[in-house]
């Protein structure tokens, strides 16, 4: 997921520079790619226990890779725009959206498999608002860039799907918890009823044994009186 987002934002950043979008829309993908790269390096630092020197070298290599590919695609898109090669410009503008969209699918797979969405609700909200306001900002340009809007609209749509999954799994867990609690309370009621039934049964048996012992005692007294008279 992180690698796809890193490449997708690098591609979109090059498109934004070549298409001369607003400065905020140019800086945004660069910052997102930077934070994605930091997350990638954190994975290798904490999970795979890479040393600080290897992490620093990897960071340098990723930065060189990003800068070289970014400049190359930027100049390629500018050349395509100058030559009025609209199909090439459209393809290079849609390509970042494809990478970013593909980056969501591993998250969807894990969420459906584990029946839970661990991604922060705050992050989903911020990402959705970011995509929404970025799309709106394109409308204030001299011409609305439909190709650039595809990336933002796909992010907004997939974030909404993530939020819907998060809410769905939350409601399922809540209903399951309520159902288990109701089953547990019904079991407790059944056990209480069984206990009271057993206690009543024991009391009835004890009272029956007491009355039988009393009747036996009375019969013995009568027998003794009869013998004494004889």
PDB file of C-alpha atoms in Angstrom:
ATOM      1  CA  UNK A   1       0.000   0.000   0.000  1.00  0.00           C
ATOM      2  CA  UNK A   2       2.684   2.507   1.005  1.00  0.00           C
ATOM      3  CA  UNK A   3       4.822   1.807  -2.053  1.00  0.00           C
ATOM      4  CA  UNK A   4       1.881   2.348  -4.393  1.00  0.00           C
ATOM      5  CA  UNK A   5       0.967   5.603  -2.666  1.00  0.00           C
ATOM      6  CA  UNK A   6       4.581   6.744  -2.821  1.00  0.00           C
ATOM      7  CA  UNK A   7       4.774   6.163  -6.584  1.00  0.00           C
ATOM      8  CA  UNK A   8       1.269   7.540  -7.191  1.00  0.00           C
ATOM      9  CA  UNK A   9       1.995  10.810  -5.415  1.00  0.00           C
ATOM     10  CA  UNK A  10       5.323  11.132  -7.173  1.00  0.00           C
ATOM     11  CA  UNK A  11       3.564  10.773 -10.535  1.00  0.00           C
ATOM     12  CA  UNK A  12       0.806  13.199  -9.581  1.00  0.00           C
ATOM     13  CA  UNK A  13       3.323  15.706  -8.253  1.00  0.00           C
ATOM     14  CA  UNK A  14       5.071  15.691 -11.634  1.00  0.00           C
ATOM     15  CA  UNK A  15       1.735  16.141 -13.416  1.00  0.00           C
ATOM     16  CA  UNK A  16       0.777  19.036 -11.124  1.00  0.00           C
ATOM     17  CA  UNK A  17       4.069  20.845 -11.860  1.00  0.00           C
ATOM     18  CA  UNK A  18       3.818  20.259 -15.609  1.00  0.00           C
ATOM     19  CA  UNK A  19       0.175  21.352 -15.748  1.00  0.00           C
ATOM     20  CA  UNK A  20       0.954  24.452 -13.655  1.00  0.00           C
ATOM     21  CA  UNK A  21      -1.700  23.836 -11.012  1.00  0.00           C
ATOM     22  CA  UNK A  22      -2.053  25.940  -7.873  1.00  0.00           C
ATOM     23  CA  UNK A  23       1.009  25.970  -5.626  1.00  0.00           C
ATOM     24  CA  UNK A  24      -0.923  24.193  -2.875  1.00  0.00           C
ATOM     25  CA  UNK A  25      -1.830  21.351  -5.219  1.00  0.00           C
ATOM     26  CA  UNK A  26       1.819  21.109  -6.268  1.00  0.00           C
ATOM     27  CA  UNK A  27       3.148  20.950  -2.703  1.00  0.00           C
ATOM     28  CA  UNK A  28       0.458  18.539  -1.467  1.00  0.00           C
ATOM     29  CA  UNK A  29       1.568  15.366  -3.319  1.00  0.00           C
ATOM     30  CA  UNK A  30       5.223  16.076  -2.529  1.00  0.00           C
ATOM     31  CA  UNK A  31       4.453  16.211   1.192  1.00  0.00           C
ATOM     32  CA  UNK A  32       2.265  13.126   1.000  1.00  0.00           C
ATOM     33  CA  UNK A  33       5.068  11.234  -0.764  1.00  0.00           C
ATOM     34  CA  UNK A  34       7.522  12.412   1.905  1.00  0.00           C
ATOM     35  CA  UNK A  35       5.335  11.180   4.775  1.00  0.00           C
ATOM     36  CA  UNK A  36       4.728   7.911   2.932  1.00  0.00           C
ATOM     37  CA  UNK A  37       8.481   7.401   2.556  1.00  0.00           C
ATOM     38  CA  UNK A  38       8.931   8.047   6.292  1.00  0.00           C
ATOM     39  CA  UNK A  39       6.281   5.399   7.053  1.00  0.00           C
ATOM     40  CA  UNK A  40       8.027   2.925   4.761  1.00  0.00           C
ATOM     41  CA  UNK A  41      11.340   3.472   6.549  1.00  0.00           C
ATOM     42  CA  UNK A  42       9.627   3.153   9.944  1.00  0.00           C
ATOM     43  CA  UNK A  43       8.388  -0.290   8.955  1.00  0.00           C
ATOM     44  CA  UNK A  44      11.948  -1.442   8.247  1.00  0.00           C
ATOM     45  CA  UNK A  45      13.240   0.244  11.405  1.00  0.00           C
ATOM     46  CA  UNK A  46      10.728  -1.228  13.851  1.00  0.00           C
ATOM     47  CA  UNK A  47       9.692  -4.507  12.201  1.00  0.00           C
ATOM     48  CA  UNK A  48      12.865  -5.628  10.471  1.00  0.00           C
ATOM     49  CA  UNK A  49      15.304  -3.927  12.886  1.00  0.00           C
ATOM     50  CA  UNK A  50      17.400  -2.259  10.206  1.00  0.00           C
ATOM     51  CA  UNK A  51      20.332  -0.238  11.492  1.00  0.00           C
ATOM     52  CA  UNK A  52      20.369   3.565  11.349  1.00  0.00           C
ATOM     53  CA  UNK A  53      23.036   3.567   8.619  1.00  0.00           C
ATOM     54  CA  UNK A  54      20.966   1.288   6.359  1.00  0.00           C
ATOM     55  CA  UNK A  55      17.866   3.407   6.988  1.00  0.00           C
ATOM     56  CA  UNK A  56      19.801   6.580   6.090  1.00  0.00           C
ATOM     57  CA  UNK A  57      21.169   4.977   2.914  1.00  0.00           C
ATOM     58  CA  UNK A  58      17.696   3.757   1.935  1.00  0.00           C
ATOM     59  CA  UNK A  59      16.285   7.230   2.520  1.00  0.00           C
ATOM     60  CA  UNK A  60      18.949   8.724   0.256  1.00  0.00           C
ATOM     61  CA  UNK A  61      18.280   6.171  -2.496  1.00  0.00           C
ATOM     62  CA  UNK A  62      14.520   6.737  -2.314  1.00  0.00           C
ATOM     63  CA  UNK A  63      15.020  10.502  -2.553  1.00  0.00           C
ATOM     64  CA  UNK A  64      17.303  10.108  -5.596  1.00  0.00           C
ATOM     65  CA  UNK A  65      14.799   7.723  -7.212  1.00  0.00           C
ATOM     66  CA  UNK A  66      11.932  10.124  -6.481  1.00  0.00           C
ATOM     67  CA  UNK A  67      13.740  13.214  -7.780  1.00  0.00           C
ATOM     68  CA  UNK A  68      15.014  11.545 -10.966  1.00  0.00           C
ATOM     69  CA  UNK A  69      11.698   9.969 -11.928  1.00  0.00           C
ATOM     70  CA  UNK A  70       9.778  13.080 -10.899  1.00  0.00           C
ATOM     71  CA  UNK A  71      11.832  15.390 -13.123  1.00  0.00           C
ATOM     72  CA  UNK A  72      11.779  12.938 -16.021  1.00  0.00           C
ATOM     73  CA  UNK A  73       7.975  12.575 -15.971  1.00  0.00           C
ATOM     74  CA  UNK A  74       7.533  16.313 -15.419  1.00  0.00           C
ATOM     75  CA  UNK A  75       9.557  17.133 -18.545  1.00  0.00           C
ATOM     76  CA  UNK A  76       7.827  14.362 -20.479  1.00  0.00           C
ATOM     77  CA  UNK A  77       4.369  15.755 -19.644  1.00  0.00           C
ATOM     78  CA  UNK A  78       5.495  19.288 -20.538  1.00  0.00           C
ATOM     79  CA  UNK A  79       6.725  18.021 -23.916  1.00  0.00           C
ATOM     80  CA  UNK A  80       3.440  16.194 -24.500  1.00  0.00           C
ATOM     81  CA  UNK A  81       1.503  19.366 -23.643  1.00  0.00           C
ATOM     82  CA  UNK A  82       3.631  21.461 -26.017  1.00  0.00           C
ATOM     83  CA  UNK A  83       3.177  18.904 -28.789  1.00  0.00           C
ATOM     84  CA  UNK A  84      -0.577  18.766 -28.005  1.00  0.00           C
ATOM     85  CA  UNK A  85      -0.437  15.024 -27.447  1.00  0.00           C
ATOM     86  CA  UNK A  86      -3.650  14.945 -25.434  1.00  0.00           C
ATOM     87  CA  UNK A  87      -3.822  11.159 -25.127  1.00  0.00           C
ATOM     88  CA  UNK A  88      -0.343  10.989 -23.561  1.00  0.00           C
ATOM     89  CA  UNK A  89      -1.166  13.836 -21.172  1.00  0.00           C
ATOM     90  CA  UNK A  90      -4.410  12.150 -20.159  1.00  0.00           C
ATOM     91  CA  UNK A  91      -2.663   8.813 -19.623  1.00  0.00           C
ATOM     92  CA  UNK A  92       0.079  10.359 -17.449  1.00  0.00           C
ATOM     93  CA  UNK A  93      -2.580  12.275 -15.526  1.00  0.00           C
ATOM     94  CA  UNK A  94      -4.747   9.210 -14.868  1.00  0.00           C
ATOM     95  CA  UNK A  95      -1.804   6.924 -14.019  1.00  0.00           C
ATOM     96  CA  UNK A  96      -1.314   8.431 -10.517  1.00  0.00           C
ATOM     97  CA  UNK A  97      -4.989   7.813  -9.746  1.00  0.00           C
ATOM     98  CA  UNK A  98      -4.566   4.143 -10.698  1.00  0.00           C
ATOM     99  CA  UNK A  99      -1.580   3.691  -8.365  1.00  0.00           C
ATOM    100  CA  UNK A 100      -3.274   5.495  -5.481  1.00  0.00           C
ATOM    101  CA  UNK A 101      -6.489   3.491  -5.974  1.00  0.00           C
ATOM    102  CA  UNK A 102      -4.555   0.213  -6.073  1.00  0.00           C
ATOM    103  CA  UNK A 103      -2.946   1.221  -2.781  1.00  0.00           C
ATOM    104  CA  UNK A 104      -6.346   1.006  -1.077  1.00  0.00           C
ATOM    105  CA  UNK A 105      -7.070  -2.597  -2.086  1.00  0.00           C
ATOM    106  CA  UNK A 106      -4.595  -4.296   0.308  1.00  0.00           C
ATOM    107  CA  UNK A 107      -6.318  -2.350   3.089  1.00  0.00           C
ATOM    108  CA  UNK A 108      -9.731  -3.499   1.863  1.00  0.00           C
ATOM    109  CA  UNK A 109      -8.519  -7.110   1.767  1.00  0.00           C
ATOM    110  CA  UNK A 110      -7.249  -6.995   5.355  1.00  0.00           C
ATOM    111  CA  UNK A 111     -10.397  -5.229   6.580  1.00  0.00           C
ATOM    112  CA  UNK A 112     -12.751  -7.779   5.009  1.00  0.00           C
ATOM    113  CA  UNK A 113     -10.593 -10.690   6.189  1.00  0.00           C
ATOM    114  CA  UNK A 114     -10.422  -9.449   9.791  1.00  0.00           C
ATOM    115  CA  UNK A 115     -13.921  -7.909   9.724  1.00  0.00           C
ATOM    116  CA  UNK A 116     -12.542  -4.700  11.169  1.00  0.00           C
ATOM    117  CA  UNK A 117     -11.161  -1.358   9.931  1.00  0.00           C
ATOM    118  CA  UNK A 118      -8.206  -0.310  12.055  1.00  0.00           C
ATOM    119  CA  UNK A 119      -7.484   2.871  10.099  1.00  0.00           C
ATOM    120  CA  UNK A 120      -8.156   5.972  12.180  1.00  0.00           C
ATOM    121  CA  UNK A 121     -11.517   7.655  11.651  1.00  0.00           C
ATOM    122  CA  UNK A 122      -9.746  11.008  11.979  1.00  0.00           C
ATOM    123  CA  UNK A 123      -7.356  10.105   9.144  1.00  0.00           C
ATOM    124  CA  UNK A 124     -10.242   8.976   6.913  1.00  0.00           C
ATOM    125  CA  UNK A 125     -12.082  12.230   7.623  1.00  0.00           C
ATOM    126  CA  UNK A 126      -9.034  14.390   6.880  1.00  0.00           C
ATOM    127  CA  UNK A 127      -8.245  12.470   3.691  1.00  0.00           C
ATOM    128  CA  UNK A 128     -11.849  12.802   2.507  1.00  0.00           C
ATOM    129  CA  UNK A 129     -11.938  16.529   3.233  1.00  0.00           C
ATOM    130  CA  UNK A 130      -8.551  16.991   1.557  1.00  0.00           C
ATOM    131  CA  UNK A 131      -9.728  15.317  -1.631  1.00  0.00           C
ATOM    132  CA  UNK A 132     -13.012  17.257  -1.575  1.00  0.00           C
ATOM    133  CA  UNK A 133     -11.458  20.695  -1.109  1.00  0.00           C
ATOM    134  CA  UNK A 134      -8.702  19.921  -3.632  1.00  0.00           C
ATOM    135  CA  UNK A 135     -11.375  19.097  -6.217  1.00  0.00           C
ATOM    136  CA  UNK A 136     -13.234  22.302  -5.386  1.00  0.00           C
ATOM    137  CA  UNK A 137     -10.026  24.344  -5.736  1.00  0.00           C
ATOM    138  CA  UNK A 138      -9.649  23.095  -9.317  1.00  0.00           C
ATOM    139  CA  UNK A 139     -12.908  24.862 -10.144  1.00  0.00           C
ATOM    140  CA  UNK A 140     -11.302  28.228  -9.332  1.00  0.00           C
ATOM    141  CA  UNK A 141      -8.587  27.747 -11.933  1.00  0.00           C
ATOM    142  CA  UNK A 142      -8.958  29.336 -15.345  1.00  0.00           C
ATOM    143  CA  UNK A 143     -10.045  25.934 -16.712  1.00  0.00           C
ATOM    144  CA  UNK A 144     -11.231  22.988 -14.635  1.00  0.00           C
ATOM    145  CA  UNK A 145      -8.704  20.152 -14.939  1.00  0.00           C
ATOM    146  CA  UNK A 146     -10.833  17.027 -15.224  1.00  0.00           C
ATOM    147  CA  UNK A 147      -7.788  14.750 -15.402  1.00  0.00           C
ATOM    148  CA  UNK A 148      -6.377  16.121 -12.135  1.00  0.00           C
ATOM    149  CA  UNK A 149      -9.776  15.814 -10.458  1.00  0.00           C
ATOM    150  CA  UNK A 150      -9.860  12.042 -11.121  1.00  0.00           C
ATOM    151  CA  UNK A 151      -7.138  11.427  -8.513  1.00  0.00           C
ATOM    152  CA  UNK A 152      -8.967  13.432  -5.835  1.00  0.00           C
ATOM    153  CA  UNK A 153     -12.402  11.997  -6.605  1.00  0.00           C
ATOM    154  CA  UNK A 154     -11.101   8.420  -6.476  1.00  0.00           C
ATOM    155  CA  UNK A 155      -9.534   9.116  -3.067  1.00  0.00           C
ATOM    156  CA  UNK A 156     -12.806  10.611  -1.792  1.00  0.00           C
ATOM    157  CA  UNK A 157     -14.826   7.652  -3.094  1.00  0.00           C
ATOM    158  CA  UNK A 158     -12.504   5.016  -1.597  1.00  0.00           C
ATOM    159  CA  UNK A 159     -12.361   6.880   1.728  1.00  0.00           C
ATOM    160  CA  UNK A 160     -16.162   6.840   1.834  1.00  0.00           C
ATOM    161  CA  UNK A 161     -16.084   3.078   1.177  1.00  0.00           C
ATOM    162  CA  UNK A 162     -13.584   2.677   4.055  1.00  0.00           C
ATOM    163  CA  UNK A 163     -15.804   4.738   6.363  1.00  0.00           C
ATOM    164  CA  UNK A 164     -18.844   2.656   5.377  1.00  0.00           C
ATOM    165  CA  UNK A 165     -16.947  -0.577   6.095  1.00  0.00           C
ATOM    166  CA  UNK A 166     -15.783   0.790   9.444  1.00  0.00           C
ATOM    167  CA  UNK A 167     -19.357   1.686  10.431  1.00  0.00           C
ATOM    168  CA  UNK A 168     -20.713  -1.669   9.182  1.00  0.00           C
ATOM    169  CA  UNK A 169     -18.201  -3.758  11.135  1.00  0.00           C
ATOM    170  CA  UNK A 170     -18.715  -1.565  14.213  1.00  0.00           C
ATOM    171  CA  UNK A 171     -22.487  -2.175  14.118  1.00  0.00           C
ATOM    172  CA  UNK A 172     -21.941  -5.921  13.630  1.00  0.00           C
ATOM    173  CA  UNK A 173     -19.658  -6.072  16.676  1.00  0.00           C
ATOM    174  CA  UNK A 174     -22.136  -4.031  18.703  1.00  0.00           C
ATOM    175  CA  UNK A 175     -25.074  -6.251  17.739  1.00  0.00           C
ATOM    176  CA  UNK A 176     -23.008  -9.367  18.429  1.00  0.00           C
ATOM    177  CA  UNK A 177     -22.101  -8.021  21.861  1.00  0.00           C
ATOM    178  CA  UNK A 178     -25.731  -7.256  22.671  1.00  0.00           C
ATOM    179  CA  UNK A 179     -26.772 -10.726  21.467  1.00  0.00           C
ATOM    180  CA  UNK A 180     -24.103 -12.440  23.567  1.00  0.00           C
ATOM    181  CA  UNK A 181     -25.118 -10.410  26.613  1.00  0.00           C
ATOM    182  CA  UNK A 182     -28.774 -11.352  26.130  1.00  0.00           C
ATOM    183  CA  UNK A 183     -27.844 -15.018  25.728  1.00  0.00           C
ATOM    184  CA  UNK A 184     -25.691 -14.809  28.866  1.00  0.00           C
ATOM    185  CA  UNK A 185     -28.510 -13.204  30.862  1.00  0.00           C
ATOM    186  CA  UNK A 186     -30.993 -15.845  29.672  1.00  0.00           C
ATOM    187  CA  UNK A 187     -28.544 -18.561  30.734  1.00  0.00           C
ATOM    188  CA  UNK A 188     -28.228 -16.900  34.144  1.00  0.00           C
ATOM    189  CA  UNK A 189     -32.027 -16.833  34.476  1.00  0.00           C
ATOM    190  CA  UNK A 190     -32.221 -20.506  33.545  1.00  0.00           C
ATOM    191  CA  UNK A 191     -29.565 -21.378  36.119  1.00  0.00           C
ATOM    192  CA  UNK A 192     -31.414 -19.383  38.787  1.00  0.00           C
ATOM    193  CA  UNK A 193     -34.648 -21.164  37.928  1.00  0.00           C
ATOM    194  CA  UNK A 194     -32.929 -24.541  38.050  1.00  0.00           C
ATOM    195  CA  UNK A 195     -31.358 -23.662  41.422  1.00  0.00           C
ATOM    196  CA  UNK A 196     -34.699 -22.600  42.876  1.00  0.00           C
ATOM    197  CA  UNK A 197     -36.360 -25.740  41.491  1.00  0.00           C
ATOM    198  CA  UNK A 198     -33.672 -27.947  43.047  1.00  0.00           C
ATOM    199  CA  UNK A 199     -33.963 -26.095  46.354  1.00  0.00           C
ATOM    200  CA  UNK A 200     -37.752 -26.479  46.387  1.00  0.00           C
ATOM    201  CA  UNK A 201     -37.436 -30.138  45.478  1.00  0.00           C
ATOM    202  CA  UNK A 202     -34.974 -30.692  48.326  1.00  0.00           C
ATOM    203  CA  UNK A 203     -37.271 -28.837  50.730  1.00  0.00           C
ATOM    204  CA  UNK A 204     -40.229 -30.968  49.689  1.00  0.00           C
ATOM    205  CA  UNK A 205     -38.187 -34.142  50.133  1.00  0.00           C
ATOM    206  CA  UNK A 206     -36.985 -33.026  53.566  1.00  0.00           C
ATOM    207  CA  UNK A 207     -40.518 -32.169  54.654  1.00  0.00           C
ATOM    208  CA  UNK A 208     -41.749 -35.529  53.332  1.00  0.00           C
ATOM    209  CA  UNK A 209     -39.032 -37.393  55.219  1.00  0.00           C
ATOM    210  CA  UNK A 210     -39.832 -35.424  58.386  1.00  0.00           C
ATOM    211  CA  UNK A 211     -43.532 -36.259  58.213  1.00  0.00           C
ATOM    212  CA  UNK A 212     -42.773 -39.947  57.545  1.00  0.00           C
ATOM    213  CA  UNK A 213     -40.418 -40.028  60.534  1.00  0.00           C
ATOM    214  CA  UNK A 214     -43.126 -38.390  62.689  1.00  0.00           C
ATOM    215  CA  UNK A 215     -45.696 -40.961  61.587  1.00  0.00           C
ATOM    216  CA  UNK A 216     -43.239 -43.769  62.313  1.00  0.00           C
ATOM    217  CA  UNK A 217     -42.648 -42.327  65.792  1.00  0.00           C
ATOM    218  CA  UNK A 218     -46.398 -42.209  66.480  1.00  0.00           C
ATOM    219  CA  UNK A 219     -46.789 -45.819  65.367  1.00  0.00           C
ATOM    220  CA  UNK A 220     -43.980 -46.882  67.661  1.00  0.00           C
ATOM    221  CA  UNK A 221     -45.625 -45.124  70.628  1.00  0.00           C
ATOM    222  CA  UNK A 222     -48.942 -46.841  69.934  1.00  0.00           C
ATOM    223  CA  UNK A 223     -47.176 -50.179  69.733  1.00  0.00           C
ATOM    224  CA  UNK A 224     -45.463 -49.594  73.070  1.00  0.00           C
ATOM    225  CA  UNK A 225     -48.754 -48.629  74.758  1.00  0.00           C
ATOM    226  CA  UNK A 226     -50.401 -51.810  73.421  1.00  0.00           C
ATOM    227  CA  UNK A 227     -47.622 -53.963  74.761  1.00  0.00           C
ATOM    228  CA  UNK A 228     -47.708 -52.315  78.160  1.00  0.00           C
ATOM    229  CA  UNK A 229     -51.472 -52.952  78.448  1.00  0.00           C
ATOM    230  CA  UNK A 230     -50.956 -56.596  77.666  1.00  0.00           C
TER     231      UNK A 230
END
